[in-house]
JSON list of C-alpha atoms in Angstrom, two decimals:
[
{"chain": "L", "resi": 155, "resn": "UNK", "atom": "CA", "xyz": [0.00, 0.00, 0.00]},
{"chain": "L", "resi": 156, "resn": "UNK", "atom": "CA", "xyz": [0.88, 3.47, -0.55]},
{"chain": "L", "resi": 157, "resn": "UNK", "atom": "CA", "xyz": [2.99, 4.72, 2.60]},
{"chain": "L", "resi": 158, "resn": "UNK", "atom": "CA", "xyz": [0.63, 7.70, 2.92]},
{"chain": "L", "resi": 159, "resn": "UNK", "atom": "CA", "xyz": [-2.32, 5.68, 3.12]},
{"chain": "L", "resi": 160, "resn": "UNK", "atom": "CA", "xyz": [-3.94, 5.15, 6.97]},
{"chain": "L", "resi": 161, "resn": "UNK", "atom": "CA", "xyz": [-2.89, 1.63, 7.21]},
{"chain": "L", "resi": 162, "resn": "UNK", "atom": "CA", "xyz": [0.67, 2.07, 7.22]},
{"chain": "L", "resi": 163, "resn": "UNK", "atom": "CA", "xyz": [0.59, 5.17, 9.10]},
{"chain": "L", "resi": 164, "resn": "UNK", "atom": "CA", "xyz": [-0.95, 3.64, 11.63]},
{"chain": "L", "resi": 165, "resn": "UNK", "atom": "CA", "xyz": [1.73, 0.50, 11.34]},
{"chain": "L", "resi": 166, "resn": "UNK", "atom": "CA", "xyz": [4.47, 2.76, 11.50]},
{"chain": "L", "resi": 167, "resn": "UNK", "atom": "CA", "xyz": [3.14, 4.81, 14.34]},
{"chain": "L", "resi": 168, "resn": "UNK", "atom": "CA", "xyz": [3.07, 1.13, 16.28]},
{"chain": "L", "resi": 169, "resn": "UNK", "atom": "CA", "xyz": [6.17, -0.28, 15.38]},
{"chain": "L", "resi": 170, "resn": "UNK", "atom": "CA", "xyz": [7.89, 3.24, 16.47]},
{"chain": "L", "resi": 171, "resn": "UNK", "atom": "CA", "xyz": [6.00, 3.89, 19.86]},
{"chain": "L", "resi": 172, "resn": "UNK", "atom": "CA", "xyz": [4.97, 0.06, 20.85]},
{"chain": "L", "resi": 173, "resn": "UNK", "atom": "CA", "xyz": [7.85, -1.66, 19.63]},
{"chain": "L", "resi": 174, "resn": "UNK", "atom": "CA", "xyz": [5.78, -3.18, 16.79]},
{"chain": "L", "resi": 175, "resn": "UNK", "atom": "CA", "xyz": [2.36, -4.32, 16.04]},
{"chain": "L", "resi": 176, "resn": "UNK", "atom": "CA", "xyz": [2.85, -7.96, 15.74]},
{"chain": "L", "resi": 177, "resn": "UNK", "atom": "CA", "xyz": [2.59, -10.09, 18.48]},
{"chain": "L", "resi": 178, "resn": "UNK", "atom": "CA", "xyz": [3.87, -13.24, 19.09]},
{"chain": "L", "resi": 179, "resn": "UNK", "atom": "CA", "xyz": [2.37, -15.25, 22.50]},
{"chain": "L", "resi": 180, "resn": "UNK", "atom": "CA", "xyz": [4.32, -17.87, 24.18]},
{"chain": "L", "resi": 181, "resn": "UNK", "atom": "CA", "xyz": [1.97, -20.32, 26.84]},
{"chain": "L", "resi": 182, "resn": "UNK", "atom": "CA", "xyz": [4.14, -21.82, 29.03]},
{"chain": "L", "resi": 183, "resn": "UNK", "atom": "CA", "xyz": [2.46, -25.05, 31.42]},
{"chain": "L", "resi": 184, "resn": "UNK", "atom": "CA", "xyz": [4.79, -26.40, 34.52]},
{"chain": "L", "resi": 185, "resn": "UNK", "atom": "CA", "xyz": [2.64, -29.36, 34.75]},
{"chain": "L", "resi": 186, "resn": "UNK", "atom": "CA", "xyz": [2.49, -28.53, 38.54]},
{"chain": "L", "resi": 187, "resn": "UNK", "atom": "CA", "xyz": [0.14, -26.25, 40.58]},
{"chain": "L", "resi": 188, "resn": "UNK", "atom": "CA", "xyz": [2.33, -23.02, 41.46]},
{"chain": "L", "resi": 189, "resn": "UNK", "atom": "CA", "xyz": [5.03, -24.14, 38.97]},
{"chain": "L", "resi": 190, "resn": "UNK", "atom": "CA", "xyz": [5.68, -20.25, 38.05]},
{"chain": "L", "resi": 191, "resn": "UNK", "atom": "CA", "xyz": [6.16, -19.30, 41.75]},
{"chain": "L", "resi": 192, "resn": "UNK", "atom": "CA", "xyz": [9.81, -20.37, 42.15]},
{"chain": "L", "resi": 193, "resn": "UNK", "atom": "CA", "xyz": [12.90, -18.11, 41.71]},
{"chain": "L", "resi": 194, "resn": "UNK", "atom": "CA", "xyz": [14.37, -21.01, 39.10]},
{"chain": "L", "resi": 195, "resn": "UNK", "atom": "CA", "xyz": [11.42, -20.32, 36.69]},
{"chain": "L", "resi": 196, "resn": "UNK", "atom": "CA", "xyz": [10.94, -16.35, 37.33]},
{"chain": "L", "resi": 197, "resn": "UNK", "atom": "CA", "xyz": [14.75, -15.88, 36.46]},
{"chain": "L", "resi": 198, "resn": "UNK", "atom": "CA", "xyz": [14.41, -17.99, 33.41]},
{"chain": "L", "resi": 199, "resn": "UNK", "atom": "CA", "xyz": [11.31, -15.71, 32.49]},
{"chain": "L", "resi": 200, "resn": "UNK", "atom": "CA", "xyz": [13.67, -12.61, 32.84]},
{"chain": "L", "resi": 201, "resn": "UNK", "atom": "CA", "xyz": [16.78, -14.12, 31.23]},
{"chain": "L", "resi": 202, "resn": "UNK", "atom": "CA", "xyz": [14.38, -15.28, 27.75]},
{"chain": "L", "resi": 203, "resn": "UNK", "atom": "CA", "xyz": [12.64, -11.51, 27.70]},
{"chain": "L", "resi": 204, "resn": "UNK", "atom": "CA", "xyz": [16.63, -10.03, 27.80]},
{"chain": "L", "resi": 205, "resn": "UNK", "atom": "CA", "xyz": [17.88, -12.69, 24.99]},
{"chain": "L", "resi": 206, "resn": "UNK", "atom": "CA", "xyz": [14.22, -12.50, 22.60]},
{"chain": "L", "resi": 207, "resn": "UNK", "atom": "CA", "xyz": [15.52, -8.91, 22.15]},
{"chain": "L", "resi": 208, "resn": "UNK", "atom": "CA", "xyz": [18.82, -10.20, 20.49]},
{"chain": "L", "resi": 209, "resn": "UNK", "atom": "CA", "xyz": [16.98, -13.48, 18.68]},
{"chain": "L", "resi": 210, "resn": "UNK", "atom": "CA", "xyz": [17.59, -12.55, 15.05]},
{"chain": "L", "resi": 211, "resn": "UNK", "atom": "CA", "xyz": [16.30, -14.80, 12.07]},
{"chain": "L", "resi": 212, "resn": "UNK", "atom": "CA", "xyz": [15.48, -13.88, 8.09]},
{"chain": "L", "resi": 213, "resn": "UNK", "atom": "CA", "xyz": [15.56, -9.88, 9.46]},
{"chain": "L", "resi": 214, "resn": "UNK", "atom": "CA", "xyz": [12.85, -10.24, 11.83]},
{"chain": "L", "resi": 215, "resn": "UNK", "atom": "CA", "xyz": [13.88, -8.85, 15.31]},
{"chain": "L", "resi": 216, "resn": "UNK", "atom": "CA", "xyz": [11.12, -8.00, 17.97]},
{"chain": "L", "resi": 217, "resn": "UNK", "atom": "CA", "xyz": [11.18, -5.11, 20.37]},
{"chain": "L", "resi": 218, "resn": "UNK", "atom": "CA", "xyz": [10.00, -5.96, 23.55]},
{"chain": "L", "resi": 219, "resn": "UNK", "atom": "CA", "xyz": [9.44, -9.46, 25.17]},
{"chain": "L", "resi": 220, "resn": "UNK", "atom": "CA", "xyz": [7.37, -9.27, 28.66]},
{"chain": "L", "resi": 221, "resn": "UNK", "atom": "CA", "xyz": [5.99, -11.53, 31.48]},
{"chain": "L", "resi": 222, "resn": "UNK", "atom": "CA", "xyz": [4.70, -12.11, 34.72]},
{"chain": "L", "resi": 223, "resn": "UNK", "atom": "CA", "xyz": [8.51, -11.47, 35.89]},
{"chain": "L", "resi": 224, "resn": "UNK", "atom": "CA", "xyz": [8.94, -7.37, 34.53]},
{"chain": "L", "resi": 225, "resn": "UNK", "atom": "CA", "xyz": [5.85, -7.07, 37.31]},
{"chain": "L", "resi": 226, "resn": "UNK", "atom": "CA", "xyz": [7.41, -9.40, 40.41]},
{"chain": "L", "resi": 227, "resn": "UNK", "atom": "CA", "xyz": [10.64, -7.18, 39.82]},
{"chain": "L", "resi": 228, "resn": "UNK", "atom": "CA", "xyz": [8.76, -3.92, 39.88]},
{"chain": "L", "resi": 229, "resn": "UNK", "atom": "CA", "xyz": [7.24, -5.02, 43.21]},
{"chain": "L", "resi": 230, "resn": "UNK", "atom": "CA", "xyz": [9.81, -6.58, 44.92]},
{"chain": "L", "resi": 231, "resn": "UNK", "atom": "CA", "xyz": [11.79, -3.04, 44.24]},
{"chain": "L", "resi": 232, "resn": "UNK", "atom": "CA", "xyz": [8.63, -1.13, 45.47]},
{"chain": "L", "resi": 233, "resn": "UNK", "atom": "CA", "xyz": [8.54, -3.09, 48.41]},
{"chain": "L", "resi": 234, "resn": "UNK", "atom": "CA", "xyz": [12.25, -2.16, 48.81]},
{"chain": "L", "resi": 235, "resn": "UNK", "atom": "CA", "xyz": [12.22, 1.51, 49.11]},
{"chain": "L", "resi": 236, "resn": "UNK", "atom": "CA", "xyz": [11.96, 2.03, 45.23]},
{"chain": "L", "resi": 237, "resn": "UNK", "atom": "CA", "xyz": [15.81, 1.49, 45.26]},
{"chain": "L", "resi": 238, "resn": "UNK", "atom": "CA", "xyz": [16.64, 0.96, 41.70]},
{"chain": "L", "resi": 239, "resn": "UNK", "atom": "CA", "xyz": [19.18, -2.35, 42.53]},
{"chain": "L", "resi": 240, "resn": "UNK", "atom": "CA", "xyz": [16.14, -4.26, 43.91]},
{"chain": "L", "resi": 241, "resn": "UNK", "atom": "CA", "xyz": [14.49, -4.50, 40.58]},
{"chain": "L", "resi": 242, "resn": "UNK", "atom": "CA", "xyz": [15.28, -8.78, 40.59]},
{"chain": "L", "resi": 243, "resn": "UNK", "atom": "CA", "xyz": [13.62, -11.81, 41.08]},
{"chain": "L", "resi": 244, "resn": "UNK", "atom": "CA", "xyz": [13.09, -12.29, 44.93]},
{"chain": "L", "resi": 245, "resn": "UNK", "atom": "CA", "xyz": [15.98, -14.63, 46.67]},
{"chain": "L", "resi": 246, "resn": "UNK", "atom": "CA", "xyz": [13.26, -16.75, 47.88]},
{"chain": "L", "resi": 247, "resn": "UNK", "atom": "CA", "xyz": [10.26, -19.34, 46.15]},
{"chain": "L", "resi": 248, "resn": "UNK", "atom": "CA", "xyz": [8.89, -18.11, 49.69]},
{"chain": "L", "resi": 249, "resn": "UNK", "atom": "CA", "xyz": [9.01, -14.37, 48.94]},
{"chain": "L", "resi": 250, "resn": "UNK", "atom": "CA", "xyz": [8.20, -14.69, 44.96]},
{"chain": "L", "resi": 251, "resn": "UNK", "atom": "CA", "xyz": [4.73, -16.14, 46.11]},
{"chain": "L", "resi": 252, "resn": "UNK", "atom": "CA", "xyz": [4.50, -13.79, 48.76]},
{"chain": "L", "resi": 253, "resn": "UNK", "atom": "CA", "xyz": [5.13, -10.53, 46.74]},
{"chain": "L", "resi": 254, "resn": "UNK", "atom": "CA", "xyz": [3.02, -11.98, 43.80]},
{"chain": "L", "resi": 255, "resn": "UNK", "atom": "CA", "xyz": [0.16, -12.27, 46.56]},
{"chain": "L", "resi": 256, "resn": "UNK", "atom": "CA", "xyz": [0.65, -8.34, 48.01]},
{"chain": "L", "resi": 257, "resn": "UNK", "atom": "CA", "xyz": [-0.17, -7.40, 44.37]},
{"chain": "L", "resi": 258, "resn": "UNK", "atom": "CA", "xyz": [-2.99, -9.04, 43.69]},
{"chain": "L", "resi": 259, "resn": "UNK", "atom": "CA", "xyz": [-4.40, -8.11, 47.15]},
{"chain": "L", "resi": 260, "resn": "UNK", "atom": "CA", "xyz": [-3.02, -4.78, 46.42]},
{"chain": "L", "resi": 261, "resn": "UNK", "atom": "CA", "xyz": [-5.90, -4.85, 43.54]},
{"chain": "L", "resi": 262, "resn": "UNK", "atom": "CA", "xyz": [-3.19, -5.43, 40.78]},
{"chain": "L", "resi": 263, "resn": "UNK", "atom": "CA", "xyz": [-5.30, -7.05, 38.09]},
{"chain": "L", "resi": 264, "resn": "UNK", "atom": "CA", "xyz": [-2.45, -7.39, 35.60]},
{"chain": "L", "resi": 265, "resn": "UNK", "atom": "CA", "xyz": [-1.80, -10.69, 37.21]},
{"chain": "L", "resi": 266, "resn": "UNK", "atom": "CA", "xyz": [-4.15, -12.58, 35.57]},
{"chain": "L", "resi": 267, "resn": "UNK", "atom": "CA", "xyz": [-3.14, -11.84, 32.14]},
{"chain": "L", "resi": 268, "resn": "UNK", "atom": "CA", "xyz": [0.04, -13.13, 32.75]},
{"chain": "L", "resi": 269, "resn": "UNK", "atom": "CA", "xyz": [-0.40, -16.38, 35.14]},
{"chain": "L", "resi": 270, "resn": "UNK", "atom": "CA", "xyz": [-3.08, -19.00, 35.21]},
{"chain": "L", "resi": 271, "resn": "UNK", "atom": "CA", "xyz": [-5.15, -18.45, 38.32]},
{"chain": "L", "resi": 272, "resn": "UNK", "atom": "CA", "xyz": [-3.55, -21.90, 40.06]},
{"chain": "L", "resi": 273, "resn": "UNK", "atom": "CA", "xyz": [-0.14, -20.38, 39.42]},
{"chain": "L", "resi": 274, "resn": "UNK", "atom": "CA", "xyz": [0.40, -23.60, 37.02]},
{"chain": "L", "resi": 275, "resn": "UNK", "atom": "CA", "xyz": [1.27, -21.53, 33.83]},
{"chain": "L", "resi": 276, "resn": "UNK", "atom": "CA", "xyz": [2.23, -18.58, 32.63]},
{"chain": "L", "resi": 277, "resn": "UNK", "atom": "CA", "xyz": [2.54, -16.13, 29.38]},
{"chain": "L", "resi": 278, "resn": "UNK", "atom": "CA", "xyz": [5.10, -14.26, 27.13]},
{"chain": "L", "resi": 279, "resn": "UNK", "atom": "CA", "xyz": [4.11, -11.72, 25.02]},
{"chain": "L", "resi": 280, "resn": "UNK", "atom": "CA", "xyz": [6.50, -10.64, 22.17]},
{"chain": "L", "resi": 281, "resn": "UNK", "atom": "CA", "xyz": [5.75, -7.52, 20.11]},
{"chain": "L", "resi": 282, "resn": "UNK", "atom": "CA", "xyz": [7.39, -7.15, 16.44]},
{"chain": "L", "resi": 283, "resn": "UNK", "atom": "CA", "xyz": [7.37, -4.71, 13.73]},
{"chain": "L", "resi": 284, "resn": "UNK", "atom": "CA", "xyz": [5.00, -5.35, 10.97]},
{"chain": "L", "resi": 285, "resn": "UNK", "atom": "CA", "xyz": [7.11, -7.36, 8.41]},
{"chain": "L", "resi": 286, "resn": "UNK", "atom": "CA", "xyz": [6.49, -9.61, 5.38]},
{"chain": "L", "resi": 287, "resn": "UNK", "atom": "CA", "xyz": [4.93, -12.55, 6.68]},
{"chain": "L", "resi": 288, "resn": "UNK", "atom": "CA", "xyz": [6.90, -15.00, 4.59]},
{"chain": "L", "resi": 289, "resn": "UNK", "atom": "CA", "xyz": [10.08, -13.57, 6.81]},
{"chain": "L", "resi": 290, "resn": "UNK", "atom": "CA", "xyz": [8.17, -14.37, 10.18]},
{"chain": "L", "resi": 291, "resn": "UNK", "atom": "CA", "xyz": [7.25, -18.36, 8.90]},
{"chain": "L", "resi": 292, "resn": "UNK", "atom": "CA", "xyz": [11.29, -18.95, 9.13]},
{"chain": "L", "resi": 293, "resn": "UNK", "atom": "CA", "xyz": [12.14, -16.42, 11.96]},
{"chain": "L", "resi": 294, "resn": "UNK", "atom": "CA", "xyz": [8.84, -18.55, 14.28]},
{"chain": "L", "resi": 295, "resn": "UNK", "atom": "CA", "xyz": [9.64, -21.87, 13.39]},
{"chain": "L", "resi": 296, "resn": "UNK", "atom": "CA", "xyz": [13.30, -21.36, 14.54]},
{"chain": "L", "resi": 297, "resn": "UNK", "atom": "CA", "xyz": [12.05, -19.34, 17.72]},
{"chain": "L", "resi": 298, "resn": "UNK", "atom": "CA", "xyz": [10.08, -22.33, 18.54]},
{"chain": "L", "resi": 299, "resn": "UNK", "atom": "CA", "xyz": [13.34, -24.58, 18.10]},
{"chain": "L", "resi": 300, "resn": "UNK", "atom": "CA", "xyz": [15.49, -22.16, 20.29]},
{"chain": "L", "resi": 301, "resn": "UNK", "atom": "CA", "xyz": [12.12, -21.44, 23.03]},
{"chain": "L", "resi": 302, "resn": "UNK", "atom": "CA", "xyz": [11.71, -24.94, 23.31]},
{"chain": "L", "resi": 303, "resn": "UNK", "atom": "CA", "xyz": [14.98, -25.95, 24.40]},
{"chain": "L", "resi": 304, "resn": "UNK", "atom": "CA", "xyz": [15.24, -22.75, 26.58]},
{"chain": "L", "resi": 305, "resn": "UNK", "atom": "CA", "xyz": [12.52, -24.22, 28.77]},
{"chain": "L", "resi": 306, "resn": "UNK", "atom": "CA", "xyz": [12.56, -27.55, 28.55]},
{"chain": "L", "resi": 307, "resn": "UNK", "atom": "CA", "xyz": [12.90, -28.45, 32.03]},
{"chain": "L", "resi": 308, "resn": "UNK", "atom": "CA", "xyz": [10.58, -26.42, 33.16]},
{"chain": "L", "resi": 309, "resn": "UNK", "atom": "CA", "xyz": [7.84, -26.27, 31.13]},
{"chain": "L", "resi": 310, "resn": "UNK", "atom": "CA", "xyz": [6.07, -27.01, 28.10]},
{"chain": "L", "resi": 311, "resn": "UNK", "atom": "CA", "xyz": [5.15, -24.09, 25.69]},
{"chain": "L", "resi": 312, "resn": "UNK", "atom": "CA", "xyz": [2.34, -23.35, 23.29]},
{"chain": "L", "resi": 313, "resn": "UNK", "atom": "CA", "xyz": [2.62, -21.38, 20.34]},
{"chain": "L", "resi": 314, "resn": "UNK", "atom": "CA", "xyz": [-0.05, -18.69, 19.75]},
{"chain": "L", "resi": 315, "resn": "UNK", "atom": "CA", "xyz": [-1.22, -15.18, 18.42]},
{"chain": "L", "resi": 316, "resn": "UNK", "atom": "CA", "xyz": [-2.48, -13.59, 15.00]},
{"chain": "L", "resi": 317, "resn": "UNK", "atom": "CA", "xyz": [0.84, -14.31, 13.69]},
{"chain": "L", "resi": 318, "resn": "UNK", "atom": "CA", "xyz": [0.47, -17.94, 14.04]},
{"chain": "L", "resi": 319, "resn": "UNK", "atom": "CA", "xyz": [-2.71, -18.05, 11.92]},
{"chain": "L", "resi": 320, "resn": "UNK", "atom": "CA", "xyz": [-1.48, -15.29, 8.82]},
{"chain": "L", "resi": 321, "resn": "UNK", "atom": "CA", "xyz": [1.60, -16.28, 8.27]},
{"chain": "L", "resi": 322, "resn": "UNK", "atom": "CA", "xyz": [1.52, -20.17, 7.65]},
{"chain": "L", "resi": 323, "resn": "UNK", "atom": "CA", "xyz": [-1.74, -18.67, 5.46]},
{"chain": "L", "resi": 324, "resn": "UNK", "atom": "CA", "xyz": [0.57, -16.37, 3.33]},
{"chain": "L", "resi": 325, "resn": "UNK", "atom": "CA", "xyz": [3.50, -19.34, 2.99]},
{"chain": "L", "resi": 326, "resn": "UNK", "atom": "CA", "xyz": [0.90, -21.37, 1.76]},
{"chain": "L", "resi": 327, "resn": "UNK", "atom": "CA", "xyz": [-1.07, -18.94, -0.93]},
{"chain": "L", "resi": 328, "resn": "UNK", "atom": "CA", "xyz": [2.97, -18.70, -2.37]},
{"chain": "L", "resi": 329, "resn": "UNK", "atom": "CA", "xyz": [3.56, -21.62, -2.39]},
{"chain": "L", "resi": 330, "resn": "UNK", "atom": "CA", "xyz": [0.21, -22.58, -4.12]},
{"chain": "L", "resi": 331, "resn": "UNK", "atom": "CA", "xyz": [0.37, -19.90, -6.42]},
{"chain": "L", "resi": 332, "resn": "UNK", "atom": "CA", "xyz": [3.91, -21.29, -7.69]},
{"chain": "L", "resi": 333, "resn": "UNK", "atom": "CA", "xyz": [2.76, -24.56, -8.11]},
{"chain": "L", "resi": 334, "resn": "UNK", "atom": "CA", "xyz": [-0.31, -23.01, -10.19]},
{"chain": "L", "resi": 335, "resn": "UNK", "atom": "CA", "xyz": [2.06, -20.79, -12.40]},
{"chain": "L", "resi": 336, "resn": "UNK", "atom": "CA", "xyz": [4.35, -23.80, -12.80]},
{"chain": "L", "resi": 337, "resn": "UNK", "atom": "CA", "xyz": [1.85, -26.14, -13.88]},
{"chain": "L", "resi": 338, "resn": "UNK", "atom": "CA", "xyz": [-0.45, -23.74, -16.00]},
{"chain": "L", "resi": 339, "resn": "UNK", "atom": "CA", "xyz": [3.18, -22.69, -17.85]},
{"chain": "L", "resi": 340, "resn": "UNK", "atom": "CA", "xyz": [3.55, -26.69, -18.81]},
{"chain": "L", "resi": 341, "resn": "UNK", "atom": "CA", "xyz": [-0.07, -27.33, -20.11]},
{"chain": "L", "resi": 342, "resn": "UNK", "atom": "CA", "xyz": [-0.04, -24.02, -22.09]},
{"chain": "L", "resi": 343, "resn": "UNK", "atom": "CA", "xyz": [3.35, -25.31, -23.63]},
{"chain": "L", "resi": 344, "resn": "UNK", "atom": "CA", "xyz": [2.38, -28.62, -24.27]},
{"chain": "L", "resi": 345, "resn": "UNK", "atom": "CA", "xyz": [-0.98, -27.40, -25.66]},
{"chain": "L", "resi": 346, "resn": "UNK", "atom": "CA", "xyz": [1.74, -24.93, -28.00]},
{"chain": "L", "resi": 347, "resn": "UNK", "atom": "CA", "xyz": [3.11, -27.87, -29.08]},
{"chain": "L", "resi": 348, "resn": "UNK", "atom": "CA", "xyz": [0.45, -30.26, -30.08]},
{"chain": "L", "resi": 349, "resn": "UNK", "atom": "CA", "xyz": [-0.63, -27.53, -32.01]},
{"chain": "L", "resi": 350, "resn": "UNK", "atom": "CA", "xyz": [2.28, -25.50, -33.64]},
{"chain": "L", "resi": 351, "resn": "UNK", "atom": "CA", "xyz": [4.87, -28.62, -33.79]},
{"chain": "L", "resi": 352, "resn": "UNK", "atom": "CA", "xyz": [8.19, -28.53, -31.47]},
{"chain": "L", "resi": 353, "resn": "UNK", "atom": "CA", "xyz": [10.19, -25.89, -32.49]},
{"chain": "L", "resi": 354, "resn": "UNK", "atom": "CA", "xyz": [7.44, -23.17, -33.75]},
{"chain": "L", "resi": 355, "resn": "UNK", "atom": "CA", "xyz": [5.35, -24.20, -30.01]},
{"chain": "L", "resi": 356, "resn": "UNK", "atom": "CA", "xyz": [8.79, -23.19, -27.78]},
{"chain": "L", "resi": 357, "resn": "UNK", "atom": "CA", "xyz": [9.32, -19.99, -29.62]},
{"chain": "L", "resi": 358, "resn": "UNK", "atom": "CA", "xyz": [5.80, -19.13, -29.31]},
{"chain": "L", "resi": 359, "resn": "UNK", "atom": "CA", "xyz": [6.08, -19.32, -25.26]},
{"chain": "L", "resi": 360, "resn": "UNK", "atom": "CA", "xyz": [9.41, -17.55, -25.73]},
{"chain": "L", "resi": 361, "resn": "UNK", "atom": "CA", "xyz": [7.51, -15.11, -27.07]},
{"chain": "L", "resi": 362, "resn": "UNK", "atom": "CA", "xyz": [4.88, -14.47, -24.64]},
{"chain": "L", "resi": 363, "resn": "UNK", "atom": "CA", "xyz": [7.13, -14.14, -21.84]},
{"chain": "L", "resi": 364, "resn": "UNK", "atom": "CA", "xyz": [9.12, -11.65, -23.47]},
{"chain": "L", "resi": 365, "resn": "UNK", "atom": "CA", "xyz": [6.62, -9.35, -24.65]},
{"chain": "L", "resi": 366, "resn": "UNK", "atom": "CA", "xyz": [4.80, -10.18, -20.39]},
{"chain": "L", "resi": 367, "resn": "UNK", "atom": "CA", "xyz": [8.30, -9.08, -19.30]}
]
């Protein structure tokens, strides 16, 4: 489209002040009630969000990668005088689950968007600028190789988000519409051929592409 148009305005506007407008969701299950509430899986959480910022594949890079952690850090630093070097993880499974249960009593209601409400899973969000889609069908299937071995002793992950339905779509419609140009391009020539002999039926196709070029 026409980088005036309203579309890509608004794309641009996104990828510039939201760190994209693509978003990529990663459902992680621990396979055990309060799984999430241990200091082993919130530093993991913090240590993928740092290293999805430098996860590079076919030129797609995202922006921002967030989870339940970027909120137990904020309050475990509130809860320490705002001092700047107490934005961690908690030492403690203990104080994790403690300081994740003074902010929901607190009224936070951001918790459940990130955690499931038996503290069993949990969610990353990943936001991207708008790209071609065929790019984001190689850069996702190797995120999913690299994600899955990042937490495979912890948990299991899920692979979700608009992404995950338009891009497969697009990979497929090229793919199809190669197939279809390849196969209508060897019936036409055949069909050339049968009718105008071997020689006169290749330099008519010759032809057409030339004067299509």
């Amino acid at each position: 489209m026409p980088p005036e148009q309203e579309l890509p305005v608004s794309i641009e506007l996104l990828n510039n002040e939201f760190y994209g407008s693509i978003a990529i969701e990663l459902l992680l299950d621990t396979g055990v009630e309060n799984g999430i509430k241990t200091v082993e899986f919130q530093e993991r959480l913090a240590s993928f969000n740092e290293k999805a910022l430098a996860f590079e594949h076919d030129g797609v890079i995202v922006g921002s990668s967030r989870s339940i952690v970027d909120t137990l850090k904020q309050v475990n630093k509130s809860l320490q005088g705002n001092e700047e070097s107490q934005y961690t993880v908690p030492a403690t499974d203990e104080l994790v689950a403690q300081e994740l249960l003074i902010f929901e009593m607190s009224g936070g209601k951001d918790l459940e968007e990130w955690i499931t409400n038996d503290g069993q899973g949990a969610r990353i969000t990943m936001l991207a600028p708008w790209r071609d889609l065929i790019h984001y069908s190689n850069y996702l299937d190797e995120l999913e190789i690299w994600a899955t071995e990042y937490f495979k002793d912890l948990a299991d992950i899920t692979y979700t988000g608009v992404v995950y339905l338009l891009a497969p779509i697009q990979k497929m419609a090229i793919e199809t519409m190669a197939e279809s140009y390849v196969s209508a391009a060897f019936v036409i020539t055949l069909m050339m051929i049968l009718t105008l002999g071997i020689r006169l039926g290749f330099l008519s196709m010759i032809t057409a592409v030339r004067l299509r070029n």
